[in-house]
Amino acid sequence: MLVLAVFTIYSCNKKVNVSRGAEKVEPGLFLELPDFCPTPDAFSIAPDGSLILSCPNYAEKTVRGTIIKIRHDRSVINLGPVPGIKPSTFGAPMGIDHGPDGELYVCVNQGADNGSILKMTFKQDTLIKTEVIAHGINGPNGLKVKGQAIYVTTPKLPKIKGEKNTSGIYRFLLSDRNVHVNNDFSDPNLIFTTQTDNPVRQFGLDGLAFDQEGNLVAGDFGDGIIYRLELSEQGRVIGEKVLADLPDSTGIDGMLFDSKDNLFVVGFSQNQLWKIDKKGNSSMIVQSPDTNGEKGGLDQPVDLVIFQEKIIISNFDLMTDPDMVNTAHDKPYTLSYLYF
């Protein structure tokens, strides 16, 4: 039986009551990634049941961003670099998800105000077609497909001036093509914005997921706030509430719901995994020290997915800012796991 202890965290004048399991949960090593994926990021499950992973590869400037495929036997295929907007250029893939059409939708970064959302069609593990859903986006990050629409987070919208950072969520249709984004309130596809209070980390909406009722849930990386957004049939935000408020030092990033609507969220900055129930009660279930990940410890966790009855977690292992546990980018490049 898991015994829970309740404790209080004070962070940037914010008091947060959370519970943590008295039994420590230790993640294991799922996979050491090859050298062509030194910076693993986001997951999606392909129609054939394999695991797809984006690798923006910010850590190694000589390694192009790529998409890889992980088979059930844990063998890895490099599906190749991600095209940029201009011919003969390449981008850094971040958030990914498969649509009901079985195709892969990808957030691609290629410099300020130059990100894009791509539809990538593969046949027998070969890219045969790339279509541009939207372009001109500033740093698109998280991406989820729901029905016939794509939802994308942008942690920074610097064209919206103010003392605090503004971030937002965009909505595009799967059928959209070449939508130009202005990165301000003039964009009809911008359905939600918020401001980040934390002066130490002015970085906003990042991870996102849908609960069993169809609500869109998204986390503010800098403030540790997780929003639950009620959507209309047209995909517009008609209701907003705070589902959970974690310490602002957490660096909440990728998230997923299980079948009971428990939300699992990675803590990028503190090497953590959190569980939040439907009532918003939060518990920290994993916290790893600074590590190189060789034994499976969380090493700047960035996204997670359920695969082979396990929670698989990607370890970004790149940023070394003073408010983060990670102190170095180093080998091995890893995916961690916990039994689900």
Short mmCIF file of C-alpha atoms in Angstrom, two decimals:
data_model
loop_
_atom_site.label_atom_id
_atom_site.label_comp_id
_atom_site.label_asym_id
_atom_site.label_seq_id
_atom_site.Cartn_x
_atom_site.Cartn_y
_atom_site.Cartn_z
CA MET A 1 0.00 0.00 0.00
CA LEU A 2 1.24 3.48 -0.84
CA VAL A 3 1.31 5.78 2.17
CA LEU A 4 1.09 9.48 1.35
CA ALA A 5 2.84 12.30 3.15
CA VAL A 6 1.58 15.87 2.81
CA PHE A 7 4.10 18.69 2.69
CA THR A 8 4.22 22.36 1.78
CA ILE A 9 6.47 24.05 -0.76
CA TYR A 10 7.10 27.78 -0.80
CA SER A 11 8.31 29.13 -4.14
CA CYS A 12 8.37 32.74 -5.34
CA ASN A 13 5.82 33.76 -2.68
CA LYS A 14 3.55 30.86 -3.68
CA LYS A 15 2.53 28.26 -1.11
CA VAL A 16 1.69 24.87 -2.60
CA ASN A 17 0.36 21.89 -0.66
CA VAL A 18 1.17 18.58 -2.32
CA SER A 19 1.40 14.94 -1.32
CA ARG A 20 4.28 12.61 -2.05
CA GLY A 21 4.32 8.85 -1.82
CA ALA A 22 6.39 7.56 1.10
CA GLU A 23 7.49 4.69 -1.17
CA LYS A 24 10.02 6.02 -3.65
CA VAL A 25 9.36 5.14 -7.29
CA GLU A 26 12.52 4.52 -9.28
CA PRO A 27 12.35 4.80 -13.07
CA GLY A 28 14.27 2.35 -15.24
CA LEU A 29 16.19 2.69 -18.48
CA PHE A 30 13.98 1.94 -21.48
CA LEU A 31 16.39 2.78 -24.26
CA GLU A 32 19.73 4.38 -25.05
CA LEU A 33 19.22 6.46 -28.17
CA PRO A 34 21.65 6.58 -31.10
CA ASP A 35 23.85 9.58 -31.83
CA PHE A 36 21.36 10.97 -34.34
CA CYS A 37 18.98 11.76 -31.45
CA PRO A 38 21.02 13.63 -28.80
CA THR A 39 18.02 15.76 -27.77
CA PRO A 40 14.82 13.65 -27.64
CA ASP A 41 11.56 15.52 -27.25
CA ALA A 42 7.95 14.55 -28.06
CA PHE A 43 6.12 11.25 -28.59
CA SER A 44 3.25 9.91 -30.64
CA ILE A 45 1.97 6.39 -31.27
CA ALA A 46 1.87 5.52 -34.98
CA PRO A 47 -1.04 3.62 -36.58
CA ASP A 48 1.12 0.47 -36.67
CA GLY A 49 1.66 0.71 -32.90
CA SER A 50 5.28 1.81 -33.07
CA LEU A 51 6.58 4.77 -31.07
CA ILE A 52 7.47 7.97 -32.93
CA LEU A 53 9.86 10.46 -31.32
CA SER A 54 10.91 13.95 -32.39
CA CYS A 55 14.56 14.91 -31.99
CA PRO A 56 15.14 18.68 -32.40
CA ASN A 57 18.81 18.07 -31.57
CA TYR A 58 19.57 21.49 -30.16
CA ALA A 59 22.47 19.99 -28.20
CA GLU A 60 24.52 19.09 -31.26
CA LYS A 61 24.67 21.78 -33.93
CA THR A 62 26.09 19.37 -36.50
CA VAL A 63 23.17 16.92 -36.13
CA ARG A 64 19.99 17.83 -37.99
CA GLY A 65 16.66 17.61 -36.26
CA THR A 66 14.93 14.37 -37.14
CA ILE A 67 12.02 12.02 -36.51
CA ILE A 68 12.73 8.49 -35.35
CA LYS A 69 10.67 5.32 -35.08
CA ILE A 70 11.02 2.84 -32.22
CA ARG A 71 9.69 -0.64 -32.95
CA HIS A 72 8.27 -2.99 -30.34
CA ASP A 73 11.62 -4.79 -30.17
CA ARG A 74 13.18 -1.37 -29.35
CA SER A 75 15.10 -1.18 -32.60
CA VAL A 76 15.35 2.37 -33.96
CA ILE A 77 14.83 3.72 -37.47
CA ASN A 78 15.80 7.25 -38.48
CA LEU A 79 12.90 8.54 -40.58
CA GLY A 80 15.01 11.47 -41.69
CA PRO A 81 15.35 15.23 -41.23
CA VAL A 82 12.36 17.56 -41.14
CA PRO A 83 11.98 20.02 -44.02
CA GLY A 84 12.10 23.75 -43.39
CA ILE A 85 9.81 26.31 -44.98
CA LYS A 86 12.35 27.36 -47.59
CA PRO A 87 13.70 24.80 -50.08
CA SER A 88 16.83 22.92 -49.00
CA THR A 89 16.46 24.01 -45.37
CA PHE A 90 15.69 21.92 -42.32
CA GLY A 91 13.91 22.54 -39.03
CA ALA A 92 13.89 21.31 -35.45
CA PRO A 93 10.80 19.15 -34.73
CA MET A 94 9.13 19.54 -31.34
CA GLY A 95 5.53 18.55 -30.54
CA ILE A 96 4.07 15.76 -32.68
CA ASP A 97 0.81 13.85 -32.92
CA HIS A 98 -0.96 11.57 -35.36
CA GLY A 99 -4.31 12.59 -36.75
CA PRO A 100 -7.34 10.37 -37.40
CA ASP A 101 -6.04 10.15 -40.98
CA GLY A 102 -2.95 8.36 -39.67
CA GLU A 103 -0.60 11.14 -40.78
CA LEU A 104 1.97 12.85 -38.57
CA TYR A 105 1.53 16.51 -37.59
CA VAL A 106 4.67 18.27 -36.42
CA CYS A 107 5.69 21.55 -34.76
CA VAL A 108 8.86 22.74 -36.47
CA ASN A 109 11.14 25.49 -35.18
CA GLN A 110 13.35 27.43 -37.54
CA GLY A 111 14.09 30.71 -35.76
CA ALA A 112 11.97 33.53 -34.29
CA ASP A 113 8.58 33.97 -35.98
CA ASN A 114 9.57 31.28 -38.45
CA GLY A 115 8.08 28.12 -36.99
CA SER A 116 5.59 25.96 -38.84
CA ILE A 117 3.05 23.18 -38.48
CA LEU A 118 3.61 20.40 -41.00
CA LYS A 119 1.66 17.38 -42.13
CA MET A 120 4.16 14.64 -42.95
CA THR A 121 3.09 11.57 -44.91
CA PHE A 122 5.25 8.45 -44.70
CA LYS A 123 5.07 5.25 -46.72
CA GLN A 124 7.14 2.27 -45.62
CA ASP A 125 9.17 4.55 -43.33
CA THR A 126 9.98 6.98 -46.15
CA LEU A 127 8.74 10.57 -46.23
CA ILE A 128 6.79 10.97 -49.47
CA LYS A 129 4.92 14.24 -48.92
CA THR A 130 5.10 17.34 -46.72
CA GLU A 131 2.29 19.91 -46.48
CA VAL A 132 2.35 23.21 -44.59
CA ILE A 133 -0.62 23.73 -42.27
CA ALA A 134 0.62 27.05 -40.85
CA HIS A 135 3.81 29.11 -40.89
CA GLY A 136 5.35 32.15 -39.22
CA ILE A 137 4.68 30.88 -35.68
CA ASN A 138 7.04 31.97 -32.92
CA GLY A 139 8.45 28.85 -31.27
CA PRO A 140 5.60 26.33 -31.60
CA ASN A 141 6.07 23.75 -28.87
CA GLY A 142 3.35 21.31 -27.82
CA LEU A 143 0.90 19.81 -30.31
CA LYS A 144 -2.19 17.62 -29.98
CA VAL A 145 -4.78 16.57 -32.54
CA LYS A 146 -8.42 16.38 -31.45
CA GLY A 147 -11.00 15.42 -34.05
CA GLN A 148 -10.33 17.46 -37.16
CA ALA A 149 -8.30 20.15 -35.40
CA ILE A 150 -4.71 20.73 -34.26
CA TYR A 151 -3.94 22.55 -31.01
CA VAL A 152 -0.50 24.13 -30.61
CA THR A 153 1.16 25.94 -27.70
CA THR A 154 3.49 28.91 -28.13
CA PRO A 155 5.36 29.65 -24.86
CA LYS A 156 6.34 33.15 -25.97
CA LEU A 157 4.45 35.78 -27.97
CA PRO A 158 6.83 38.76 -27.77
CA LYS A 159 4.79 40.86 -30.20
CA ILE A 160 2.17 41.14 -27.46
CA LYS A 161 3.87 43.80 -25.37
CA GLY A 162 3.69 43.99 -21.58
CA GLU A 163 5.66 43.64 -18.38
CA LYS A 164 5.01 39.89 -18.35
CA ASN A 165 5.45 37.22 -20.99
CA THR A 166 2.31 36.29 -22.91
CA SER A 167 1.89 32.78 -24.30
CA GLY A 168 -0.94 31.17 -26.20
CA ILE A 169 -2.70 28.25 -27.81
CA TYR A 170 -3.48 28.13 -31.52
CA ARG A 171 -6.09 25.99 -33.25
CA PHE A 172 -5.86 24.93 -36.89
CA LEU A 173 -7.94 22.54 -38.96
CA LEU A 174 -6.38 19.45 -40.47
CA SER A 175 -7.57 20.80 -43.81
CA ASP A 176 -5.84 24.18 -43.39
CA ARG A 177 -2.94 24.98 -45.68
CA ASN A 178 -0.37 27.78 -45.56
CA VAL A 179 -2.05 29.79 -42.80
CA HIS A 180 0.14 32.80 -41.98
CA VAL A 181 0.48 33.54 -38.26
CA ASN A 182 1.13 37.08 -36.97
CA ASN A 183 1.85 36.05 -33.35
CA ASP A 184 -0.51 38.64 -31.88
CA PHE A 185 -4.20 39.18 -31.11
CA SER A 186 -4.97 39.70 -34.81
CA ASP A 187 -4.66 35.93 -35.36
CA PRO A 188 -8.13 34.33 -35.62
CA ASN A 189 -6.54 30.96 -34.81
CA LEU A 190 -5.32 32.17 -31.39
CA ILE A 191 -7.90 30.76 -28.96
CA PHE A 192 -6.29 31.31 -25.55
CA THR A 193 -3.59 33.45 -23.95
CA THR A 194 -2.19 33.86 -20.46
CA GLN A 195 0.63 35.78 -18.79
CA THR A 196 3.44 34.25 -16.75
CA ASP A 197 4.11 35.85 -13.35
CA ASN A 198 7.34 34.05 -12.38
CA PRO A 199 10.18 36.57 -12.96
CA VAL A 200 12.79 33.81 -12.91
CA ARG A 201 11.26 31.88 -15.80
CA GLN A 202 9.24 33.97 -18.27
CA PHE A 203 8.18 30.98 -20.34
CA GLY A 204 4.52 30.12 -20.65
CA LEU A 205 2.18 27.51 -22.10
CA ASP A 206 4.01 24.35 -23.09
CA GLY A 207 2.57 20.85 -22.55
CA LEU A 208 -1.05 20.05 -23.37
CA ALA A 209 -3.47 17.11 -23.36
CA PHE A 210 -7.18 16.30 -23.58
CA ASP A 211 -9.14 14.71 -20.74
CA GLN A 212 -11.89 12.11 -21.14
CA GLU A 213 -14.55 14.84 -21.32
CA GLY A 214 -12.81 16.62 -24.17
CA ASN A 215 -11.47 19.51 -22.11
CA LEU A 216 -8.13 20.92 -23.20
CA VAL A 217 -5.55 20.97 -20.40
CA ALA A 218 -2.35 23.02 -20.73
CA GLY A 219 0.47 23.96 -18.37
CA ASP A 220 2.34 27.22 -17.88
CA PHE A 221 6.00 26.21 -17.61
CA GLY A 222 7.08 29.25 -15.59
CA ASP A 223 4.20 29.50 -13.14
CA GLY A 224 3.48 25.81 -12.58
CA ILE A 225 -0.22 26.40 -13.27
CA ILE A 226 -2.26 23.80 -15.16
CA TYR A 227 -5.37 25.16 -16.87
CA ARG A 228 -8.47 23.18 -17.81
CA LEU A 229 -10.20 24.79 -20.78
CA GLU A 230 -13.75 23.94 -21.82
CA LEU A 231 -14.19 24.10 -25.58
CA SER A 232 -17.24 24.76 -27.73
CA GLU A 233 -18.16 22.50 -30.64
CA GLN A 234 -16.24 24.98 -32.80
CA GLY A 235 -13.12 24.57 -30.65
CA ARG A 236 -13.28 27.98 -28.98
CA VAL A 237 -12.58 28.41 -25.26
CA ILE A 238 -15.85 28.93 -23.37
CA GLY A 239 -14.68 28.11 -19.85
CA GLU A 240 -11.45 28.27 -17.88
CA LYS A 241 -10.35 27.00 -14.47
CA VAL A 242 -7.13 26.07 -12.71
CA LEU A 243 -6.85 22.30 -12.39
CA ALA A 244 -3.63 22.36 -10.35
CA ASP A 245 -1.00 24.80 -9.14
CA LEU A 246 2.43 23.21 -8.77
CA PRO A 247 5.60 24.92 -7.51
CA ASP A 248 6.77 27.40 -10.11
CA SER A 249 10.24 25.84 -9.96
CA THR A 250 8.81 22.59 -11.44
CA GLY A 251 8.98 23.54 -15.11
CA ILE A 252 5.86 21.62 -16.12
CA ASP A 253 6.18 20.26 -19.64
CA GLY A 254 4.72 17.18 -21.34
CA MET A 255 1.54 15.63 -19.94
CA LEU A 256 -0.92 12.80 -20.54
CA PHE A 257 -4.17 11.45 -19.11
CA ASP A 258 -4.83 7.83 -18.23
CA SER A 259 -8.23 6.15 -18.67
CA LYS A 260 -9.31 7.32 -15.19
CA ASP A 261 -8.51 10.96 -16.01
CA ASN A 262 -5.44 11.05 -13.80
CA LEU A 263 -3.00 13.53 -15.29
CA PHE A 264 0.72 12.71 -15.39
CA VAL A 265 3.04 15.69 -15.83
CA VAL A 266 6.82 15.84 -16.10
CA GLY A 267 8.80 18.43 -14.15
CA PHE A 268 11.47 19.47 -16.63
CA SER A 269 13.45 21.69 -14.28
CA GLN A 270 13.51 19.42 -11.22
CA ASN A 271 13.67 15.90 -12.76
CA GLN A 272 10.18 15.08 -11.52
CA LEU A 273 7.03 13.20 -12.45
CA TRP A 274 3.72 14.35 -10.94
CA LYS A 275 0.28 12.76 -10.78
CA ILE A 276 -2.84 14.92 -10.52
CA ASP A 277 -6.29 13.42 -9.98
CA LYS A 278 -9.62 14.72 -11.29
CA LYS A 279 -10.08 16.89 -8.20
CA GLY A 280 -6.73 18.57 -8.69
CA ASN A 281 -4.93 16.76 -5.86
CA SER A 282 -1.26 16.52 -6.82
CA SER A 283 1.41 14.05 -5.78
CA MET A 284 5.06 13.86 -6.77
CA ILE A 285 5.80 10.23 -7.66
CA VAL A 286 9.36 10.52 -9.03
CA GLN A 287 12.21 12.89 -8.31
CA SER A 288 15.66 12.11 -9.66
CA PRO A 289 18.88 13.88 -8.69
CA ASP A 290 21.24 15.36 -11.27
CA THR A 291 22.14 12.32 -13.37
CA ASN A 292 23.40 11.28 -16.79
CA GLY A 293 20.44 8.91 -17.11
CA GLU A 294 22.45 5.72 -17.67
CA LYS A 295 20.46 3.85 -15.00
CA GLY A 296 17.11 5.28 -16.05
CA GLY A 297 16.90 8.32 -13.80
CA LEU A 298 14.97 11.30 -15.11
CA ASP A 299 17.42 13.60 -16.85
CA GLN A 300 15.46 16.76 -17.64
CA PRO A 301 12.22 14.95 -18.60
CA VAL A 302 10.31 16.64 -21.39
CA ASP A 303 7.49 14.35 -22.60
CA LEU A 304 5.80 11.05 -21.81
CA VAL A 305 3.63 8.43 -23.47
CA ILE A 306 2.03 5.07 -22.62
CA PHE A 307 3.75 2.36 -24.68
CA GLN A 308 3.94 -1.39 -24.02
CA GLU A 309 2.04 -0.88 -20.74
CA LYS A 310 4.73 1.47 -19.48
CA ILE A 311 5.03 5.21 -19.11
CA ILE A 312 7.95 6.15 -21.36
CA ILE A 313 9.66 9.47 -20.64
CA SER A 314 12.04 11.36 -22.92
CA ASN A 315 15.03 13.09 -21.33
CA PHE A 316 15.97 16.41 -22.97
CA ASP A 317 19.20 16.78 -20.95
CA LEU A 318 20.24 20.14 -22.38
CA MET A 319 19.49 23.24 -20.31
CA THR A 320 21.68 24.00 -17.28
CA ASP A 321 20.18 27.20 -15.90
CA PRO A 322 20.59 27.98 -12.17
CA ASP A 323 16.94 27.12 -11.42
CA MET A 324 17.33 23.63 -12.91
CA VAL A 325 18.75 20.38 -11.49
CA ASN A 326 20.56 19.42 -14.69
CA THR A 327 24.19 20.57 -14.81
CA ALA A 328 25.45 19.13 -18.12
CA HIS A 329 24.44 17.67 -21.45
CA ASP A 330 26.07 14.27 -21.65
CA LYS A 331 25.77 10.74 -22.93
CA PRO A 332 23.91 8.49 -22.90
CA TYR A 333 20.83 9.95 -24.62
CA THR A 334 17.98 8.16 -22.92
CA LEU A 335 14.34 7.26 -22.52
CA SER A 336 13.18 6.26 -19.02
CA TYR A 337 10.19 4.15 -18.04
CA LEU A 338 7.86 3.27 -15.19
CA TYR A 339 5.42 0.37 -15.16
CA PHE A 340 1.93 1.68 -15.77
#
